Short mmCIF file of C-alpha atoms in Angstrom, two decimals:
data_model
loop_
_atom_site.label_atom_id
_atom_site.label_comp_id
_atom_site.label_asym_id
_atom_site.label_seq_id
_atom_site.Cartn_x
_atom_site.Cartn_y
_atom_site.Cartn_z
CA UNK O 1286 -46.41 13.85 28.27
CA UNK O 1287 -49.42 11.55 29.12
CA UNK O 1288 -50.12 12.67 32.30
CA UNK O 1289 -53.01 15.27 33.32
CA UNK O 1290 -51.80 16.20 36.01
CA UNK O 1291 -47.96 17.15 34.95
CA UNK O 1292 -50.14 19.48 32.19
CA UNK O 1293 -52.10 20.75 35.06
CA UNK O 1294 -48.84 21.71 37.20
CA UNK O 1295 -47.22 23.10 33.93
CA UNK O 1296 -49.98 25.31 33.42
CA UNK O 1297 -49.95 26.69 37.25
CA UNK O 1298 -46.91 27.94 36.70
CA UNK O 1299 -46.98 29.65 33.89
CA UNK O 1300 -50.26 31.19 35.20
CA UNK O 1301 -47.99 31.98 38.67
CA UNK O 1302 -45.77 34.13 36.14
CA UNK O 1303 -48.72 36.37 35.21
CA UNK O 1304 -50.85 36.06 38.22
CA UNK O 1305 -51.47 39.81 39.69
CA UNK O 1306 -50.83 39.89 43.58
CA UNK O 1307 -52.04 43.95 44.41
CA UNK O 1308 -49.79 45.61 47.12
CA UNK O 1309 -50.30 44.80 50.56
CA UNK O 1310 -53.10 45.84 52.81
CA UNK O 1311 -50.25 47.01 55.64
CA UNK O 1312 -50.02 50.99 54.85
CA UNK O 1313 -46.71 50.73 55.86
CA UNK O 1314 -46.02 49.96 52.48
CA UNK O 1315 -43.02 51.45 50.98
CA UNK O 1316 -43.36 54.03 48.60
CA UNK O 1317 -41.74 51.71 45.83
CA UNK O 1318 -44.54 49.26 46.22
CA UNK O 1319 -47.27 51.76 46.39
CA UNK O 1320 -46.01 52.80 43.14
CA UNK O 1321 -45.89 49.65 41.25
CA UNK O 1322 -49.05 48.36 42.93
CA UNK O 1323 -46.72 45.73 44.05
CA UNK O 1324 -46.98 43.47 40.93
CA UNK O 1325 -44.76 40.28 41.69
CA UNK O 1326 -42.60 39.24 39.50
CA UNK O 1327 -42.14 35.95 38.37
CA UNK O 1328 -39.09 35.14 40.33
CA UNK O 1329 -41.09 35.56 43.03
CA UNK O 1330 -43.89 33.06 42.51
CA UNK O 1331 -41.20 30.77 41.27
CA UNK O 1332 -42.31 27.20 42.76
CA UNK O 1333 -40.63 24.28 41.59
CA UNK O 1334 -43.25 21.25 40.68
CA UNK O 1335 -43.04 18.71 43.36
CA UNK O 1336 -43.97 21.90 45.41
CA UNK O 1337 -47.59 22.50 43.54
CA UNK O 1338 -49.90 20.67 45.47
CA UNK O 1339 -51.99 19.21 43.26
CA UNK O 1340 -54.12 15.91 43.53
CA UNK O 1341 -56.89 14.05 42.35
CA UNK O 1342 -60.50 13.57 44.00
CA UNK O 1343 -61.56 10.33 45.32
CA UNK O 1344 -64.10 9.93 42.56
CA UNK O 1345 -64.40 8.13 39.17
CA UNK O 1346 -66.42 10.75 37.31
CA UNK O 1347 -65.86 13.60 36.48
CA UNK O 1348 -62.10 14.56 36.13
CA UNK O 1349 -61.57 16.74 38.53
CA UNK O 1350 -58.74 18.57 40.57
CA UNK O 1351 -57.64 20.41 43.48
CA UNK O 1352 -54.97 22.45 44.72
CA UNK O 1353 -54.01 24.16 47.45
CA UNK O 1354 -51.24 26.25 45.95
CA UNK O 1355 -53.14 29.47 47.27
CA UNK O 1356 -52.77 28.29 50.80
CA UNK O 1357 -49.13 27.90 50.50
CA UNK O 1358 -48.77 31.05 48.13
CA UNK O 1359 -50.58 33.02 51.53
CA UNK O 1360 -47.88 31.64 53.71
CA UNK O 1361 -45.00 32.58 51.49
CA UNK O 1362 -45.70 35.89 50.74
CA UNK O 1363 -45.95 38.69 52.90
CA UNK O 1364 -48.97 40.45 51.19
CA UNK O 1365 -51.63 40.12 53.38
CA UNK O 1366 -54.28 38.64 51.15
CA UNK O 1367 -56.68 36.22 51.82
CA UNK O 1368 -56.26 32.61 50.01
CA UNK O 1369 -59.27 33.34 48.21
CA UNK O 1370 -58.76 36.22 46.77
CA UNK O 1371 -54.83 34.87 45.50
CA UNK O 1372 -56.96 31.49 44.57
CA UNK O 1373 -58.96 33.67 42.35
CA UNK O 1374 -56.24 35.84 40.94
CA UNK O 1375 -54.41 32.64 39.55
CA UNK O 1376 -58.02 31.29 38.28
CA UNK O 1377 -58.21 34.01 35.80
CA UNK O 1378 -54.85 33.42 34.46
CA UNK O 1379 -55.57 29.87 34.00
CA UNK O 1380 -59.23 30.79 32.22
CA UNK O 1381 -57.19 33.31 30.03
CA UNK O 1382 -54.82 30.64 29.39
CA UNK O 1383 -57.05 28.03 28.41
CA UNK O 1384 -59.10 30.74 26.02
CA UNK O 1385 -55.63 31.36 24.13
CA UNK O 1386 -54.65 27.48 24.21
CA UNK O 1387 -53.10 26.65 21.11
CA UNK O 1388 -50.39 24.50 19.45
CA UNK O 1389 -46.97 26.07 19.08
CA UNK O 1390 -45.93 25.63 15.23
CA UNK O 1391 -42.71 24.17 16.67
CA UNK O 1392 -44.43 21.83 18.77
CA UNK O 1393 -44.10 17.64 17.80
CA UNK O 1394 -47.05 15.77 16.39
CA UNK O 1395 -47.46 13.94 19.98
CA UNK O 1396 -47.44 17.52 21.48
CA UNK O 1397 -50.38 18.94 18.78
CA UNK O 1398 -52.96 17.22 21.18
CA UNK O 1399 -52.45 18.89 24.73
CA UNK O 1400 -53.61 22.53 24.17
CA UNK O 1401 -57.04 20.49 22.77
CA UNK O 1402 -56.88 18.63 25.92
CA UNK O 1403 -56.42 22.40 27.92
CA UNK O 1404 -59.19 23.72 26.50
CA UNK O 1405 -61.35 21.39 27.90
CA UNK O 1406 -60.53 22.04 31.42
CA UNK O 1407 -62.86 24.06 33.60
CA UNK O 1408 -61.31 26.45 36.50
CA UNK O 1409 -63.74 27.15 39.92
CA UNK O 1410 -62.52 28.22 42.99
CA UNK O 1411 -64.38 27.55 46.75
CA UNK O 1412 -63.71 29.02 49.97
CA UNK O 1413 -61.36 29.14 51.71
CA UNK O 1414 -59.22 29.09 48.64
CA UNK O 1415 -59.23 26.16 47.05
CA UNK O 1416 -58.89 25.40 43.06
CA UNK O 1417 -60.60 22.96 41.19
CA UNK O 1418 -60.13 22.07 37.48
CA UNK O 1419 -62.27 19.37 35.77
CA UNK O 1420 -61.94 17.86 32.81
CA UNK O 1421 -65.47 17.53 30.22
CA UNK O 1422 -66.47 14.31 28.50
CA UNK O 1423 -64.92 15.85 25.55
CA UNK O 1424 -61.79 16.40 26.70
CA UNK O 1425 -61.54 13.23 28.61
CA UNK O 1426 -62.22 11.64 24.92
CA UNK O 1427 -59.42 13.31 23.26
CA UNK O 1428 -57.03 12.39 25.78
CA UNK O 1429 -58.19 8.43 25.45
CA UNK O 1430 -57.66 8.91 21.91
CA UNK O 1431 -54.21 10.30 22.09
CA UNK O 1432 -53.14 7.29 24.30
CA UNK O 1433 -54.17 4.92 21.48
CA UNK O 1434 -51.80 7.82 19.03
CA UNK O 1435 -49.13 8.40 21.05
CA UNK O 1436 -46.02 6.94 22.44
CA UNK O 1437 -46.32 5.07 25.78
CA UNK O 1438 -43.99 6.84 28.54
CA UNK O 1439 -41.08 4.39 29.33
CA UNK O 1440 -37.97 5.55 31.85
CA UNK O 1441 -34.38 5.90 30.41
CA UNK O 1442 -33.67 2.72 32.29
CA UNK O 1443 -36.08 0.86 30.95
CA UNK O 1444 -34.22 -2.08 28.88
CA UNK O 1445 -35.80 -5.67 27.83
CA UNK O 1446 -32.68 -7.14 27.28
CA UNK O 1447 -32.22 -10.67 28.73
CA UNK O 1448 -30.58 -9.31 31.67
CA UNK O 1449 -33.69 -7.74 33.25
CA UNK O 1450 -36.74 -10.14 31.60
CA UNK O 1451 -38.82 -11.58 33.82
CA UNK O 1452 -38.82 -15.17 32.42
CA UNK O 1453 -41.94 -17.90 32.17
CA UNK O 1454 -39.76 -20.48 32.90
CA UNK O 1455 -39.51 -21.53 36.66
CA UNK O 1456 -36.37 -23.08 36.53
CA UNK O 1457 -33.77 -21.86 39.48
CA UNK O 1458 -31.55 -20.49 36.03
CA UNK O 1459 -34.52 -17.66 35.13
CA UNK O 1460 -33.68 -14.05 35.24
CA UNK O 1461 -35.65 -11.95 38.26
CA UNK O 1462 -35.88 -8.46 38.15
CA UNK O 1463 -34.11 -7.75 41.92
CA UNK O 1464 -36.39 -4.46 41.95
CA UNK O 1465 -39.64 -6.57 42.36
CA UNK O 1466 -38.08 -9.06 45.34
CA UNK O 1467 -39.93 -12.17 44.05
CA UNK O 1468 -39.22 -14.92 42.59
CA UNK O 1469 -42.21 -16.29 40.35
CA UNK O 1470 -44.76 -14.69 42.06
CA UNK O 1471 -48.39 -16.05 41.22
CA UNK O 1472 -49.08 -12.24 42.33
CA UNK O 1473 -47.37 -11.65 38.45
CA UNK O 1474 -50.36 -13.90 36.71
CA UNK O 1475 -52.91 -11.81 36.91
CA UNK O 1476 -50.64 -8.84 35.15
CA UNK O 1477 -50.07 -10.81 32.48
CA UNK O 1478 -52.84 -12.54 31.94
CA UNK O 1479 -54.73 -8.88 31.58
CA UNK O 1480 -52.10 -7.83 28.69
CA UNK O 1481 -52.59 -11.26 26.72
CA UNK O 1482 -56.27 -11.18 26.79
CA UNK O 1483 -56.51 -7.59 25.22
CA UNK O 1484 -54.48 -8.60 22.96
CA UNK O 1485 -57.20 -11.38 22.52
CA UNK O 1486 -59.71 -9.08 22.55
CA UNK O 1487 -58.36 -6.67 20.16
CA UNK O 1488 -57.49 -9.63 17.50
CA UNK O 1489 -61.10 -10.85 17.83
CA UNK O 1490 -62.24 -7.17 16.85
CA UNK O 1491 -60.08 -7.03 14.26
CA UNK O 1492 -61.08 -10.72 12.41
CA UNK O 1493 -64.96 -10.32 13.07
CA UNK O 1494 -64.81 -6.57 11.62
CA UNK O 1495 -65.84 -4.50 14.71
CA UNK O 1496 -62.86 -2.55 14.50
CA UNK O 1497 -60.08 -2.68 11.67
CA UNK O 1498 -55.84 -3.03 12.81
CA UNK O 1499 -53.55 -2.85 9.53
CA UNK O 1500 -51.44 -4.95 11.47
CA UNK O 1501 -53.13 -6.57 14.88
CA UNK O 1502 -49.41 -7.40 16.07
CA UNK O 1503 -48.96 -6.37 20.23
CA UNK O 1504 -45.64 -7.33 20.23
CA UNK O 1505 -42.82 -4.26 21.85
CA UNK O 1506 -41.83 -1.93 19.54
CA UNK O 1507 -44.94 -2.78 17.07
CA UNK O 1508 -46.78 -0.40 15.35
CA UNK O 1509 -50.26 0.20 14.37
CA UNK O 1510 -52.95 2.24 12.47
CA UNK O 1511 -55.03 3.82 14.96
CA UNK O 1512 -59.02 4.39 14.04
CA UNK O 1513 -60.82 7.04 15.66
CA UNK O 1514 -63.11 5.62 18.06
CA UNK O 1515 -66.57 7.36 19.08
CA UNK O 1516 -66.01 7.55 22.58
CA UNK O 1517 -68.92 10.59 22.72
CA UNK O 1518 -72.55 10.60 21.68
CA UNK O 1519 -72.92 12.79 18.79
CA UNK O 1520 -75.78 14.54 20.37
CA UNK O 1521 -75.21 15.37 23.70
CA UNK O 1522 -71.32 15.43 23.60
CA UNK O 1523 -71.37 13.12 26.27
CA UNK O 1524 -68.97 10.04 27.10
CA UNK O 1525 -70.62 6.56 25.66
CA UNK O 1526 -68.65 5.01 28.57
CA UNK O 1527 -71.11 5.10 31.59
CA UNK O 1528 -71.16 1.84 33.45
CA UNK O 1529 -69.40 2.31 37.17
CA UNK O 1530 -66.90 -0.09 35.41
CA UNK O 1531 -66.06 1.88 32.29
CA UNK O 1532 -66.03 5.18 34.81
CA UNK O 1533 -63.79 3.64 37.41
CA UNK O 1534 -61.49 1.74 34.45
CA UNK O 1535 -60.91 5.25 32.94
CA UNK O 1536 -60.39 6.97 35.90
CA UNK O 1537 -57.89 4.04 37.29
CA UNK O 1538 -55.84 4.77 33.76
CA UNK O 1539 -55.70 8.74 34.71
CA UNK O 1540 -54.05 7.97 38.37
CA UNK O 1541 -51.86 5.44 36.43
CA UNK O 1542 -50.41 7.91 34.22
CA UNK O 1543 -50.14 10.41 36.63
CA UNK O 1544 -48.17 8.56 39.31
CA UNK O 1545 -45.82 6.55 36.81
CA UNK O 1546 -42.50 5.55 36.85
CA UNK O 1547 -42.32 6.59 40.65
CA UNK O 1548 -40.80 3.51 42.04
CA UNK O 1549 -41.03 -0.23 40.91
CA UNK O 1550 -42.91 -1.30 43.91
CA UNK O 1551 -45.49 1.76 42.84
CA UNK O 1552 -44.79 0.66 39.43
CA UNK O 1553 -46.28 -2.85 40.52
CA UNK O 1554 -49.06 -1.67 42.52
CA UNK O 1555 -50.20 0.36 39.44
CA UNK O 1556 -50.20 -2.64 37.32
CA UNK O 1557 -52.27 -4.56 39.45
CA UNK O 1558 -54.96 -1.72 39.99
CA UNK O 1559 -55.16 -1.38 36.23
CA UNK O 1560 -55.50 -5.59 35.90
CA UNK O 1561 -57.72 -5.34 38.41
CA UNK O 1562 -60.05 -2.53 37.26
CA UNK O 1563 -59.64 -4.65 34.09
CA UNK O 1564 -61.14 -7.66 35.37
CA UNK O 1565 -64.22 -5.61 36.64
CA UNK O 1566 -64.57 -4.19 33.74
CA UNK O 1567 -64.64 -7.15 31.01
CA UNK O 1568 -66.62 -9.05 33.40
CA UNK O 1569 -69.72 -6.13 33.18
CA UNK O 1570 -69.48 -5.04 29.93
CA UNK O 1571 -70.43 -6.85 26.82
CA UNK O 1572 -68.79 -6.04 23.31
CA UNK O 1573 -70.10 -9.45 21.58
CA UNK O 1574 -73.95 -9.24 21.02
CA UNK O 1575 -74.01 -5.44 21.74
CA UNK O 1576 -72.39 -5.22 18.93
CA UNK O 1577 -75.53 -5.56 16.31
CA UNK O 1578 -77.55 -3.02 18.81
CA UNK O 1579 -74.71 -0.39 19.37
CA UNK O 1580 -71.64 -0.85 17.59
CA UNK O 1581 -70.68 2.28 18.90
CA UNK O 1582 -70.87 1.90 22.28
CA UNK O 1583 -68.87 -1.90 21.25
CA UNK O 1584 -66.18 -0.05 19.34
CA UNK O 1585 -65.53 2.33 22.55
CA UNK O 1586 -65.25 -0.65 24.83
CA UNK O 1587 -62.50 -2.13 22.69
CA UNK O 1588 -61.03 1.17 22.31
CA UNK O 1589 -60.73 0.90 26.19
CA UNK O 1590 -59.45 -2.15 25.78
CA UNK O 1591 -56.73 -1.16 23.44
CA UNK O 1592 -55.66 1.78 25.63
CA UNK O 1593 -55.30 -0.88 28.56
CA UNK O 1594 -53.01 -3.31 26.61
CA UNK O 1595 -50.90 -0.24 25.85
CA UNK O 1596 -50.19 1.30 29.31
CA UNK O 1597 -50.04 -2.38 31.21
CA UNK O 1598 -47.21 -3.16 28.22
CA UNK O 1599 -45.54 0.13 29.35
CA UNK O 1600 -45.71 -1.01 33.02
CA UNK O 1601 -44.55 -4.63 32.77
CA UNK O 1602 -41.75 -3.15 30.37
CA UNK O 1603 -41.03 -1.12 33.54
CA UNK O 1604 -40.80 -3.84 35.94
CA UNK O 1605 -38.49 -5.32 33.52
CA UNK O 1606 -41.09 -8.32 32.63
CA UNK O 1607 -41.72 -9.35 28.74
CA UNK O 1608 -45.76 -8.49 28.18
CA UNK O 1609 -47.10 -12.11 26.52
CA UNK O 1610 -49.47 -11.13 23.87
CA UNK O 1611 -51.10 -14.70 24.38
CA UNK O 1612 -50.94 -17.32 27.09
#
């Protein structure tokens, strides 16, 4: 699980099972519920997860969430509370859950990372009963680390067999992909010519010392040694990554993860907001020369650039095209 937001929904509903909605303000109230103080049980809160709302705001920086599950909670359940005062209910179970966060001891090495991740989320609510949950600078580090660690999501379909490659060549005999309708699109360029030059990137890095691969291969199914980049200022705790283009770049991989493997034309239109963002963002930033007066701030950049190559490999893998690792 890459995704913030699938964390976020998981965590709503487990704080849904524990969430304390008092008895009703009718006085009507049967005598059973004015003895239990009407305390829900979980069956009752039970809300699938396409039903959470939950979404993203329209900004770069910070992380940050909201949902409207109160609202919808209000107009479920006959208890004649104010969304507010539910919004705030559930907002203590989340802050209680993120004080307790910690790994299961039967959890898998790629699973270790999330309660780190949970921890770093902050809960507010706002009138009339919204909830917001942003992510700090230190927990939007550790999750850019763990996609350099971890496993890039792929869906059970997902094959690069001959069968579904998208092939270079543009004779009338080469493979398409039927889910993309096109045929040799010059819309695919740009897609691939974002995966090939991280891969360029990354083996420059690796040759002139900035970073250090123990085996700069980009190839599917290849594996590498991942160092830990300083993606926060020792001092303040505080992302090095604060050009608009870093920002948007980062925040561009967050909606990526979040909304993959929905469709192939979605699947596409990922892939070319994430080449895209790309392109903005390698055109702005140096790593060459800023690399004698901040090798930190250097090393981050590629570590961006890594994290890029990874997820736009997952997503051409998805559209059933081969990622080149040079052109």
């Amino acid at each position: 699980m890459l995704s913030l937001r699938a964390l976020l929904i998981e965590r709503i509903q487990v704080a849904l099972q524990s969430a304390p909605i008092f008895q009703p303000a009718s006085k009507a109230a049967s005598s059973a519920d004015s003895t239990n103080h009407c305390l829900l049980s979980s069956h009752n809160l039970a809300i699938a997860p396409p039903e959470i709302p939950l979404n993203r705001l329209k900004v770069a920086a910070p992380i940050r969430y909201v949902s409207a599950i109160a609202f919808r909670l209000a107009q479920r359940l006959e208890i004649g509370k104010a969304p507010l005062e539910i919004a705030r209910e559930i907002a203590e179970q989340l802050d209680y859950l993120i004080s307790t966060a910690q790994a299961s001891e039967n959890s898998e090495a790629s699973d270790l990372i999330w309660p780190q991740i949970w921890q770093n989320f902050t809960v507010q609510t706002a009138e009339p009963g919204w909830i917001y949950l942003q992510l700090s600078d230190r927990g939007v580090a550790i999750w850019l680390q763990s996609l350099i660690c971890s496993q890039m999501p792929l869906s059970d379909s997902t094959s690069l067999s001959s069968s579904t490659q998208l092939s270079l060549d543009p004779s009338p005999q080469a493979v398409i992909n039927p889910a993309l309708n096109i045929r040799n699109s010059t819309r695919l360029f740009p897609l691939l010519h974002t995966h090939a030059r991280c891969c360029s990137l990354l083996r420059l890095a690796n040759q002139t010392g900035i970073i250090r691969l123990d085996r700069p291969e980009f190839a599917a199914g290849a594996s590498v040694a991942a160092p830990d980049f300083p993606w926060l200022h020792p001092e303040s705790a505080q992302l090095r990554c604060q050009h608009p283009t870093e920002q948007q770049l980062i925040s561009q991989l967050v909606s990526t993860l979040d909304q993959l493997n929905a469709s192939a034309q979605s699947d596409r239109k990922l892939a070319q907001a994430l080449s895209h963002n790309f392109q903005s963002f390698h055109a702005a930033c140096r790593i060459w020369g800023d690399e004698r007066t901040d090798l930190p701030l250097a090393q981050t950049r590629l570590g961006l650039i890594w994290i890029v190559q990874r997820v736009m490999r997952s997503l051409l893998a998805e559209l059933g095209i081969e990622a080149p690792i040079e052109l």
